[in-house]
Amino acid sequence: QDYFLSSQALIGKKALVTAGPTYEPIDPVRFIGNYSSGRQGYAIAECLRDAGAEVTLISGPVALDAPTNIKVVSVTTAQEMLDACAAHLPVDIAVMTAAVSDWRVKDFSNVKIKKGENAPPPTFEMVTNPDILAWISQDAPIRPQLVVGFAAETNDLLDNAQVKRKRKNCDWIVVNDVNPNTKIMGGVENEVTILSSSGKQHLKRASKKDIGRLLTQKIIQFFNV
Ligand code: CTP
Ligand code: CA
């Protein structure tokens, strides 16, 4: 057990963490999803818990065990994730690691869509999902004191992420390179740069658990200066 976590520096603080993908249903057997494993979010939730925070973890569909002493709320879609977040505010700290689907199909089909014989492939009208991070940071009735977003990028990482941070008005944004060759999205390791209004900090490649520890350390520092 790390010294800084066992110091219980976050006792009395409430934290909300989102993790994993969302699934947006198309018909009873199909959905739009992504490769997120939930590992980074679960690791952060566990570190915040170990540091004494009261943690609610809003989780999309993942293949991870529910951590102990954390309130886990399982959701499927982006809209459900937003509703679950809203129901668990106010909090002091929000860490939004989830890979939320940006779109959903406009009209869910109650019956399985058939391939048909020589029929053309279906096309789907899409609608944009709510942006949970932007909502928490800009529209929630009581804004968390610290809002941490993630940025999944494949190119122009820092520039794209800084634009994202400003657009969503979050305090920090944790940038990761989700090109398949990095084996980060869906994998066990991460390498990130944390951007804030006052600068940037690079965390070298490490297990998602260790990245969770370092991020929690930084959160502890934020509340203790
Ligand atoms: N996010 C969210 N709700 C959404 C989309 C994203 O809360 N509907 C959050 C993610 O959890 C992450 C941050 O916003 O913390 C950035 O997500 P990302 O997909 O990297 O950025 P987008 O703003 O969705 O832009 P794009 O996918 O076009 O890069
Ligand atoms: Ca997105």
PDB file of C-alpha atoms and ligand atoms in Angstrom:
ATOM      1  CA  GLN A   1       0.000   0.000   0.000  1.00  0.00           C
ATOM      2  CA  ASP A   2       1.480   3.284  -1.080  1.00  0.00           C
ATOM      3  CA  TYR A   3       2.270   5.758   1.631  1.00  0.00           C
ATOM      4  CA  PHE A   4       0.539   8.657  -0.071  1.00  0.00           C
ATOM      5  CA  LEU A   5      -2.657   6.649  -0.570  1.00  0.00           C
ATOM      6  CA  SER A   6      -2.709   5.297   2.975  1.00  0.00           C
ATOM      7  CA  SER A   7      -2.348   8.866   4.210  1.00  0.00           C
ATOM      8  CA  GLN A   8      -6.122   9.086   3.556  1.00  0.00           C
ATOM      9  CA  ALA A   9      -5.602  12.571   2.208  1.00  0.00           C
ATOM     10  CA  LEU A  10      -8.934  12.517   0.365  1.00  0.00           C
ATOM     11  CA  ILE A  11     -11.068  11.575   3.339  1.00  0.00           C
ATOM     12  CA  GLY A  12     -14.337  13.526   3.275  1.00  0.00           C
ATOM     13  CA  LYS A  13     -14.092  14.034  -0.509  1.00  0.00           C
ATOM     14  CA  LYS A  14     -16.575  12.581  -2.966  1.00  0.00           C
ATOM     15  CA  ALA A  15     -15.413  11.412  -6.366  1.00  0.00           C
ATOM     16  CA  LEU A  16     -17.238  10.387  -9.526  1.00  0.00           C
ATOM     17  CA  VAL A  17     -15.408   8.294 -12.115  1.00  0.00           C
ATOM     18  CA  THR A  18     -16.749   7.168 -15.504  1.00  0.00           C
ATOM     19  CA  ALA A  19     -15.134   4.176 -17.175  1.00  0.00           C
ATOM     20  CA  GLY A  20     -15.384   1.793 -20.084  1.00  0.00           C
ATOM     21  CA  PRO A  21     -17.158   2.082 -23.401  1.00  0.00           C
ATOM     22  CA  THR A  22     -20.801   2.776 -24.035  1.00  0.00           C
ATOM     23  CA  TYR A  23     -22.845   0.533 -26.285  1.00  0.00           C
ATOM     24  CA  GLU A  24     -25.426   2.142 -28.516  1.00  0.00           C
ATOM     25  CA  PRO A  25     -27.990  -0.397 -29.674  1.00  0.00           C
ATOM     26  CA  ILE A  26     -28.964  -0.775 -33.317  1.00  0.00           C
ATOM     27  CA  ASP A  27     -31.337  -3.708 -32.985  1.00  0.00           C
ATOM     28  CA  PRO A  28     -31.807  -6.516 -30.415  1.00  0.00           C
ATOM     29  CA  VAL A  29     -28.471  -8.120 -31.330  1.00  0.00           C
ATOM     30  CA  ARG A  30     -26.222  -5.314 -32.587  1.00  0.00           C
ATOM     31  CA  PHE A  31     -24.609  -2.216 -31.187  1.00  0.00           C
ATOM     32  CA  ILE A  32     -21.986   0.462 -31.788  1.00  0.00           C
ATOM     33  CA  GLY A  33     -19.153   0.231 -29.286  1.00  0.00           C
ATOM     34  CA  ASN A  34     -15.407   0.698 -28.963  1.00  0.00           C
ATOM     35  CA  TYR A  35     -12.300  -1.045 -27.625  1.00  0.00           C
ATOM     36  CA  SER A  36     -12.213   0.606 -24.177  1.00  0.00           C
ATOM     37  CA  SER A  37     -11.524  -1.962 -21.427  1.00  0.00           C
ATOM     38  CA  GLY A  38     -12.370   0.259 -18.457  1.00  0.00           C
ATOM     39  CA  ARG A  39      -8.998  -0.546 -16.873  1.00  0.00           C
ATOM     40  CA  GLN A  40      -7.758   3.037 -16.514  1.00  0.00           C
ATOM     41  CA  GLY A  41     -10.980   4.245 -14.963  1.00  0.00           C
ATOM     42  CA  TYR A  42     -11.211   1.317 -12.555  1.00  0.00           C
ATOM     43  CA  ALA A  43      -7.584   1.853 -11.514  1.00  0.00           C
ATOM     44  CA  ILE A  44      -8.227   5.531 -10.797  1.00  0.00           C
ATOM     45  CA  ALA A  45     -11.409   4.740  -8.876  1.00  0.00           C
ATOM     46  CA  GLU A  46      -9.496   2.236  -6.721  1.00  0.00           C
ATOM     47  CA  CYS A  47      -6.667   4.685  -6.007  1.00  0.00           C
ATOM     48  CA  LEU A  48      -9.101   7.442  -5.060  1.00  0.00           C
ATOM     49  CA  ARG A  49     -10.825   4.963  -2.729  1.00  0.00           C
ATOM     50  CA  ASP A  50      -7.494   3.963  -1.208  1.00  0.00           C
ATOM     51  CA  ALA A  51      -6.743   7.628  -0.603  1.00  0.00           C
ATOM     52  CA  GLY A  52      -9.943   7.924   1.433  1.00  0.00           C
ATOM     53  CA  ALA A  53     -12.414   9.346  -1.094  1.00  0.00           C
ATOM     54  CA  GLU A  54     -16.021   8.157  -1.317  1.00  0.00           C
ATOM     55  CA  VAL A  55     -16.109   6.894  -4.892  1.00  0.00           C
ATOM     56  CA  THR A  56     -18.957   6.298  -7.313  1.00  0.00           C
ATOM     57  CA  LEU A  57     -17.907   4.490 -10.484  1.00  0.00           C
ATOM     58  CA  ILE A  58     -20.258   4.800 -13.442  1.00  0.00           C
ATOM     59  CA  SER A  59     -19.242   1.931 -15.662  1.00  0.00           C
ATOM     60  CA  GLY A  60     -20.080   0.967 -19.198  1.00  0.00           C
ATOM     61  CA  PRO A  61     -19.995  -2.719 -20.206  1.00  0.00           C
ATOM     62  CA  VAL A  62     -16.592  -4.121 -19.174  1.00  0.00           C
ATOM     63  CA  ALA A  63     -15.121  -7.507 -18.250  1.00  0.00           C
ATOM     64  CA  LEU A  64     -13.649  -6.351 -14.912  1.00  0.00           C
ATOM     65  CA  ASP A  65     -14.586  -7.369 -11.369  1.00  0.00           C
ATOM     66  CA  ALA A  66     -16.493  -4.770  -9.375  1.00  0.00           C
ATOM     67  CA  PRO A  67     -14.071  -3.199  -6.893  1.00  0.00           C
ATOM     68  CA  THR A  68     -14.905  -3.333  -3.194  1.00  0.00           C
ATOM     69  CA  ASN A  69     -15.916  -0.259  -1.206  1.00  0.00           C
ATOM     70  CA  ILE A  70     -16.859   1.627  -4.334  1.00  0.00           C
ATOM     71  CA  LYS A  71     -20.424   2.248  -5.466  1.00  0.00           C
ATOM     72  CA  VAL A  72     -20.503   0.790  -8.973  1.00  0.00           C
ATOM     73  CA  VAL A  73     -23.364   1.821 -11.254  1.00  0.00           C
ATOM     74  CA  SER A  74     -23.493  -0.208 -14.459  1.00  0.00           C
ATOM     75  CA  VAL A  75     -24.871   1.473 -17.549  1.00  0.00           C
ATOM     76  CA  THR A  76     -24.992   0.691 -21.243  1.00  0.00           C
ATOM     77  CA  THR A  77     -25.609   3.822 -23.290  1.00  0.00           C
ATOM     78  CA  ALA A  78     -24.262   7.371 -23.199  1.00  0.00           C
ATOM     79  CA  GLN A  79     -27.659   8.696 -22.162  1.00  0.00           C
ATOM     80  CA  GLU A  80     -27.765   6.226 -19.260  1.00  0.00           C
ATOM     81  CA  MET A  81     -24.243   7.250 -18.268  1.00  0.00           C
ATOM     82  CA  LEU A  82     -25.242  10.918 -18.236  1.00  0.00           C
ATOM     83  CA  ASP A  83     -28.359  10.183 -16.163  1.00  0.00           C
ATOM     84  CA  ALA A  84     -26.327   8.122 -13.669  1.00  0.00           C
ATOM     85  CA  CYS A  85     -23.725  10.886 -13.361  1.00  0.00           C
ATOM     86  CA  ALA A  86     -26.384  13.528 -12.807  1.00  0.00           C
ATOM     87  CA  ALA A  87     -27.982  11.357 -10.102  1.00  0.00           C
ATOM     88  CA  HIS A  88     -24.692  11.147  -8.176  1.00  0.00           C
ATOM     89  CA  LEU A  89     -23.782  14.818  -8.040  1.00  0.00           C
ATOM     90  CA  PRO A  90     -22.606  16.884  -6.311  1.00  0.00           C
ATOM     91  CA  VAL A  91     -19.054  15.609  -5.947  1.00  0.00           C
ATOM     92  CA  ASP A  92     -15.700  17.243  -5.295  1.00  0.00           C
ATOM     93  CA  ILE A  93     -13.797  15.377  -8.009  1.00  0.00           C
ATOM     94  CA  ALA A  94     -14.965  14.096 -11.406  1.00  0.00           C
ATOM     95  CA  VAL A  95     -12.665  11.935 -13.537  1.00  0.00           C
ATOM     96  CA  MET A  96     -14.179  11.109 -16.903  1.00  0.00           C
ATOM     97  CA  THR A  97     -12.241   8.234 -18.420  1.00  0.00           C
ATOM     98  CA  ALA A  98     -15.146   6.633 -20.302  1.00  0.00           C
ATOM     99  CA  ALA A  99     -14.959   6.213 -24.055  1.00  0.00           C
ATOM    100  CA  VAL A 100     -18.463   7.529 -24.654  1.00  0.00           C
ATOM    101  CA  SER A 101     -19.928   6.861 -28.072  1.00  0.00           C
ATOM    102  CA  ASP A 102     -20.266  10.192 -29.830  1.00  0.00           C
ATOM    103  CA  TRP A 103     -23.290   9.025 -31.800  1.00  0.00           C
ATOM    104  CA  ARG A 104     -26.196   6.631 -31.621  1.00  0.00           C
ATOM    105  CA  VAL A 105     -28.565   5.418 -34.298  1.00  0.00           C
ATOM    106  CA  LYS A 106     -31.637   7.598 -34.416  1.00  0.00           C
ATOM    107  CA  ASP A 107     -34.187   4.793 -34.589  1.00  0.00           C
ATOM    108  CA  PHE A 108     -33.614   1.563 -32.685  1.00  0.00           C
ATOM    109  CA  SER A 109     -35.191  -1.405 -34.476  1.00  0.00           C
ATOM    110  CA  ASN A 110     -37.253  -3.617 -32.157  1.00  0.00           C
ATOM    111  CA  VAL A 111     -36.846  -6.495 -34.556  1.00  0.00           C
ATOM    112  CA  LYS A 112     -33.605  -7.906 -35.886  1.00  0.00           C
ATOM    113  CA  ILE A 113     -32.644  -6.205 -39.116  1.00  0.00           C
ATOM    114  CA  LYS A 114     -32.545  -8.876 -41.811  1.00  0.00           C
ATOM    115  CA  LYS A 115     -29.818  -9.188 -44.390  1.00  0.00           C
ATOM    116  CA  GLY A 116     -32.323 -10.163 -47.051  1.00  0.00           C
ATOM    117  CA  GLU A 117     -31.495 -11.766 -50.345  1.00  0.00           C
ATOM    118  CA  ASN A 118     -29.576  -9.440 -52.651  1.00  0.00           C
ATOM    119  CA  ALA A 119     -30.869  -6.542 -50.563  1.00  0.00           C
ATOM    120  CA  PRO A 120     -28.640  -3.453 -50.241  1.00  0.00           C
ATOM    121  CA  PRO A 121     -26.908  -2.987 -46.862  1.00  0.00           C
ATOM    122  CA  PRO A 122     -28.846  -0.847 -44.414  1.00  0.00           C
ATOM    123  CA  THR A 123     -27.949   2.754 -43.753  1.00  0.00           C
ATOM    124  CA  PHE A 124     -28.463   4.372 -40.382  1.00  0.00           C
ATOM    125  CA  GLU A 125     -29.337   7.898 -39.522  1.00  0.00           C
ATOM    126  CA  MET A 126     -27.214   8.916 -36.530  1.00  0.00           C
ATOM    127  CA  VAL A 127     -27.754  11.480 -33.813  1.00  0.00           C
ATOM    128  CA  THR A 128     -25.150  13.017 -31.514  1.00  0.00           C
ATOM    129  CA  ASN A 129     -25.020  11.843 -27.898  1.00  0.00           C
ATOM    130  CA  PRO A 130     -24.842  14.308 -25.022  1.00  0.00           C
ATOM    131  CA  ASP A 131     -21.314  15.237 -23.929  1.00  0.00           C
ATOM    132  CA  ILE A 132     -21.183  14.126 -20.300  1.00  0.00           C
ATOM    133  CA  LEU A 133     -17.861  15.790 -19.504  1.00  0.00           C
ATOM    134  CA  ALA A 134     -18.959  19.114 -20.965  1.00  0.00           C
ATOM    135  CA  TRP A 135     -22.237  18.884 -19.077  1.00  0.00           C
ATOM    136  CA  ILE A 136     -20.518  18.208 -15.724  1.00  0.00           C
ATOM    137  CA  SER A 137     -18.022  20.953 -16.301  1.00  0.00           C
ATOM    138  CA  GLN A 138     -20.358  23.613 -17.663  1.00  0.00           C
ATOM    139  CA  ASP A 139     -23.988  22.825 -16.909  1.00  0.00           C
ATOM    140  CA  ALA A 140     -24.171  20.761 -13.722  1.00  0.00           C
ATOM    141  CA  PRO A 141     -26.090  22.504 -10.899  1.00  0.00           C
ATOM    142  CA  ILE A 142     -22.945  22.342  -8.721  1.00  0.00           C
ATOM    143  CA  ARG A 143     -19.657  21.988 -10.566  1.00  0.00           C
ATOM    144  CA  PRO A 144     -17.081  19.645  -9.015  1.00  0.00           C
ATOM    145  CA  GLN A 145     -14.058  21.555  -7.778  1.00  0.00           C
ATOM    146  CA  LEU A 146     -11.799  19.438  -9.981  1.00  0.00           C
ATOM    147  CA  VAL A 147     -12.958  18.107 -13.342  1.00  0.00           C
ATOM    148  CA  VAL A 148     -10.535  15.799 -15.169  1.00  0.00           C
ATOM    149  CA  GLY A 149     -11.235  14.754 -18.742  1.00  0.00           C
ATOM    150  CA  PHE A 150      -9.413  12.321 -20.982  1.00  0.00           C
ATOM    151  CA  ALA A 151      -8.584  12.835 -24.634  1.00  0.00           C
ATOM    152  CA  ALA A 152      -8.245   9.887 -26.985  1.00  0.00           C
ATOM    153  CA  GLU A 153      -6.206  11.079 -29.963  1.00  0.00           C
ATOM    154  CA  THR A 154      -4.440   9.528 -32.930  1.00  0.00           C
ATOM    155  CA  ASN A 155      -2.739  12.642 -34.321  1.00  0.00           C
ATOM    156  CA  ASP A 156      -1.659  16.124 -33.208  1.00  0.00           C
ATOM    157  CA  LEU A 157      -2.143  14.827 -29.674  1.00  0.00           C
ATOM    158  CA  LEU A 158      -1.359  17.863 -27.566  1.00  0.00           C
ATOM    159  CA  ASP A 159      -2.911  20.448 -29.880  1.00  0.00           C
ATOM    160  CA  ASN A 160      -6.145  18.485 -30.237  1.00  0.00           C
ATOM    161  CA  ALA A 161      -6.308  17.834 -26.510  1.00  0.00           C
ATOM    162  CA  GLN A 162      -5.726  21.440 -25.525  1.00  0.00           C
ATOM    163  CA  VAL A 163      -8.554  22.544 -27.824  1.00  0.00           C
ATOM    164  CA  LYS A 164     -10.731  19.851 -26.226  1.00  0.00           C
ATOM    165  CA  ARG A 165      -9.843  20.965 -22.699  1.00  0.00           C
ATOM    166  CA  LYS A 166     -10.822  24.540 -23.430  1.00  0.00           C
ATOM    167  CA  ARG A 167     -13.996  23.608 -25.293  1.00  0.00           C
ATOM    168  CA  LYS A 168     -15.192  21.408 -22.433  1.00  0.00           C
ATOM    169  CA  ASN A 169     -13.870  23.709 -19.731  1.00  0.00           C
ATOM    170  CA  CYS A 170     -12.272  20.920 -17.703  1.00  0.00           C
ATOM    171  CA  ASP A 171      -9.391  21.649 -15.336  1.00  0.00           C
ATOM    172  CA  TRP A 172      -7.077  18.922 -16.590  1.00  0.00           C
ATOM    173  CA  ILE A 173      -7.144  16.765 -19.662  1.00  0.00           C
ATOM    174  CA  VAL A 174      -5.237  13.495 -19.774  1.00  0.00           C
ATOM    175  CA  VAL A 175      -4.094  12.798 -23.306  1.00  0.00           C
ATOM    176  CA  ASN A 176      -3.491   9.334 -24.643  1.00  0.00           C
ATOM    177  CA  ASP A 177      -2.379   8.028 -28.002  1.00  0.00           C
ATOM    178  CA  VAL A 178      -4.977   5.511 -29.144  1.00  0.00           C
ATOM    179  CA  ASN A 179      -3.232   4.388 -32.301  1.00  0.00           C
ATOM    180  CA  PRO A 180      -3.479   0.568 -32.376  1.00  0.00           C
ATOM    181  CA  ASN A 181       0.331   0.156 -32.340  1.00  0.00           C
ATOM    182  CA  THR A 182       0.501   1.705 -28.841  1.00  0.00           C
ATOM    183  CA  LYS A 183      -1.758  -1.058 -27.424  1.00  0.00           C
ATOM    184  CA  ILE A 184      -3.132   1.538 -25.005  1.00  0.00           C
ATOM    185  CA  MET A 185      -6.870   1.488 -25.719  1.00  0.00           C
ATOM    186  CA  GLY A 186      -8.032  -1.902 -24.469  1.00  0.00           C
ATOM    187  CA  GLY A 187      -4.559  -2.694 -23.078  1.00  0.00           C
ATOM    188  CA  VAL A 188      -2.937  -2.802 -19.648  1.00  0.00           C
ATOM    189  CA  GLU A 189      -0.433   0.049 -19.980  1.00  0.00           C
ATOM    190  CA  ASN A 190      -0.779   3.734 -20.636  1.00  0.00           C
ATOM    191  CA  GLU A 191       1.410   6.723 -21.354  1.00  0.00           C
ATOM    192  CA  VAL A 192      -0.152  10.135 -20.933  1.00  0.00           C
ATOM    193  CA  THR A 193       0.379  13.847 -20.855  1.00  0.00           C
ATOM    194  CA  ILE A 194      -1.723  15.859 -18.432  1.00  0.00           C
ATOM    195  CA  LEU A 195      -2.584  19.337 -19.707  1.00  0.00           C
ATOM    196  CA  SER A 196      -3.926  22.131 -17.550  1.00  0.00           C
ATOM    197  CA  SER A 197      -4.150  25.878 -17.960  1.00  0.00           C
ATOM    198  CA  SER A 198      -0.787  26.157 -16.234  1.00  0.00           C
ATOM    199  CA  GLY A 199       1.289  23.619 -18.143  1.00  0.00           C
ATOM    200  CA  LYS A 200       1.831  20.008 -19.005  1.00  0.00           C
ATOM    201  CA  GLN A 201       3.188  16.920 -17.311  1.00  0.00           C
ATOM    202  CA  HIS A 202       4.220  13.741 -19.070  1.00  0.00           C
ATOM    203  CA  LEU A 203       3.816  10.379 -17.346  1.00  0.00           C
ATOM    204  CA  LYS A 204       6.009   7.754 -18.965  1.00  0.00           C
ATOM    205  CA  ARG A 205       4.621   4.419 -20.080  1.00  0.00           C
ATOM    206  CA  ALA A 206       3.505   2.374 -17.077  1.00  0.00           C
ATOM    207  CA  SER A 207       0.700   0.072 -15.997  1.00  0.00           C
ATOM    208  CA  LYS A 208      -2.727   1.692 -15.871  1.00  0.00           C
ATOM    209  CA  LYS A 209      -2.604   1.010 -12.102  1.00  0.00           C
ATOM    210  CA  ASP A 210       0.567   3.090 -11.787  1.00  0.00           C
ATOM    211  CA  ILE A 211      -0.832   5.867 -13.970  1.00  0.00           C
ATOM    212  CA  GLY A 212      -3.866   5.810 -11.660  1.00  0.00           C
ATOM    213  CA  ARG A 213      -1.581   6.193  -8.639  1.00  0.00           C
ATOM    214  CA  LEU A 214       0.286   9.123 -10.145  1.00  0.00           C
ATOM    215  CA  LEU A 215      -2.908  10.872 -11.173  1.00  0.00           C
ATOM    216  CA  THR A 216      -4.336  10.357  -7.689  1.00  0.00           C
ATOM    217  CA  GLN A 217      -1.138  11.782  -6.216  1.00  0.00           C
ATOM    218  CA  LYS A 218      -1.650  14.870  -8.346  1.00  0.00           C
ATOM    219  CA  ILE A 219      -5.280  15.121  -7.203  1.00  0.00           C
ATOM    220  CA  ILE A 220      -4.131  14.921  -3.582  1.00  0.00           C
ATOM    221  CA  GLN A 221      -1.671  17.743  -4.233  1.00  0.00           C
ATOM    222  CA  PHE A 222      -4.433  19.824  -5.832  1.00  0.00           C
ATOM    223  CA  PHE A 223      -6.517  19.605  -2.665  1.00  0.00           C
ATOM    224  CA  ASN A 224      -3.608  20.132  -0.289  1.00  0.00           C
ATOM    225  CA  VAL A 225      -1.934  23.308  -1.498  1.00  0.00           C
TER     226      VAL A 225
HETATM  227  N1  CTP B   1     -16.886  12.515 -23.280  1.00  0.00           N
HETATM  228  C1  CTP B   1     -18.100  12.539 -22.633  1.00  0.00           C
HETATM  229  N2  CTP B   1     -19.257  12.419 -23.347  1.00  0.00           N
HETATM  230  C2  CTP B   1     -19.229  12.274 -24.677  1.00  0.00           C
HETATM  231  C3  CTP B   1     -17.982  12.237 -25.362  1.00  0.00           C
HETATM  232  C4  CTP B   1     -16.828  12.357 -24.625  1.00  0.00           C
HETATM  233  O1  CTP B   1     -18.127  12.685 -21.413  1.00  0.00           O
HETATM  234  N3  CTP B   1     -20.367  12.164 -25.345  1.00  0.00           N
HETATM  235  C5  CTP B   1     -15.664  12.704 -22.496  1.00  0.00           C
HETATM  236  C6  CTP B   1     -14.747  11.500 -22.411  1.00  0.00           C
HETATM  237  O2  CTP B   1     -15.079  10.709 -21.294  1.00  0.00           O
HETATM  238  C7  CTP B   1     -13.378  12.157 -22.266  1.00  0.00           C
HETATM  239  C8  CTP B   1     -13.523  13.448 -23.038  1.00  0.00           C
HETATM  240  O3  CTP B   1     -14.927  13.711 -23.120  1.00  0.00           O
HETATM  241  O4  CTP B   1     -13.120  12.492 -20.923  1.00  0.00           O
HETATM  242  C9  CTP B   1     -12.928  13.463 -24.408  1.00  0.00           C
HETATM  243  O5  CTP B   1     -13.434  12.411 -25.174  1.00  0.00           O
HETATM  244  P1  CTP B   1     -12.899  12.255 -26.658  1.00  0.00           P
HETATM  245  O6  CTP B   1     -13.656  11.174 -27.331  1.00  0.00           O
HETATM  246  O7  CTP B   1     -11.396  12.178 -26.630  1.00  0.00           O
HETATM  247  O8  CTP B   1     -13.256  13.688 -27.275  1.00  0.00           O
HETATM  248  P2  CTP B   1     -14.522  14.249 -28.029  1.00  0.00           P
HETATM  249  O9  CTP B   1     -14.815  15.558 -27.426  1.00  0.00           O
HETATM  250  O10 CTP B   1     -15.626  13.254 -28.038  1.00  0.00           O
HETATM  251  O11 CTP B   1     -13.981  14.521 -29.491  1.00  0.00           O
HETATM  252  P3  CTP B   1     -13.502  13.482 -30.631  1.00  0.00           P
HETATM  253  O12 CTP B   1     -14.015  12.095 -30.287  1.00  0.00           O
HETATM  254  O13 CTP B   1     -14.079  14.037 -31.874  1.00  0.00           O
HETATM  255  O14 CTP B   1     -11.978  13.534 -30.615  1.00  0.00           O
HETATM  256 CA    CA B   2     -15.379  11.108 -28.759  1.00  0.00          CA
END
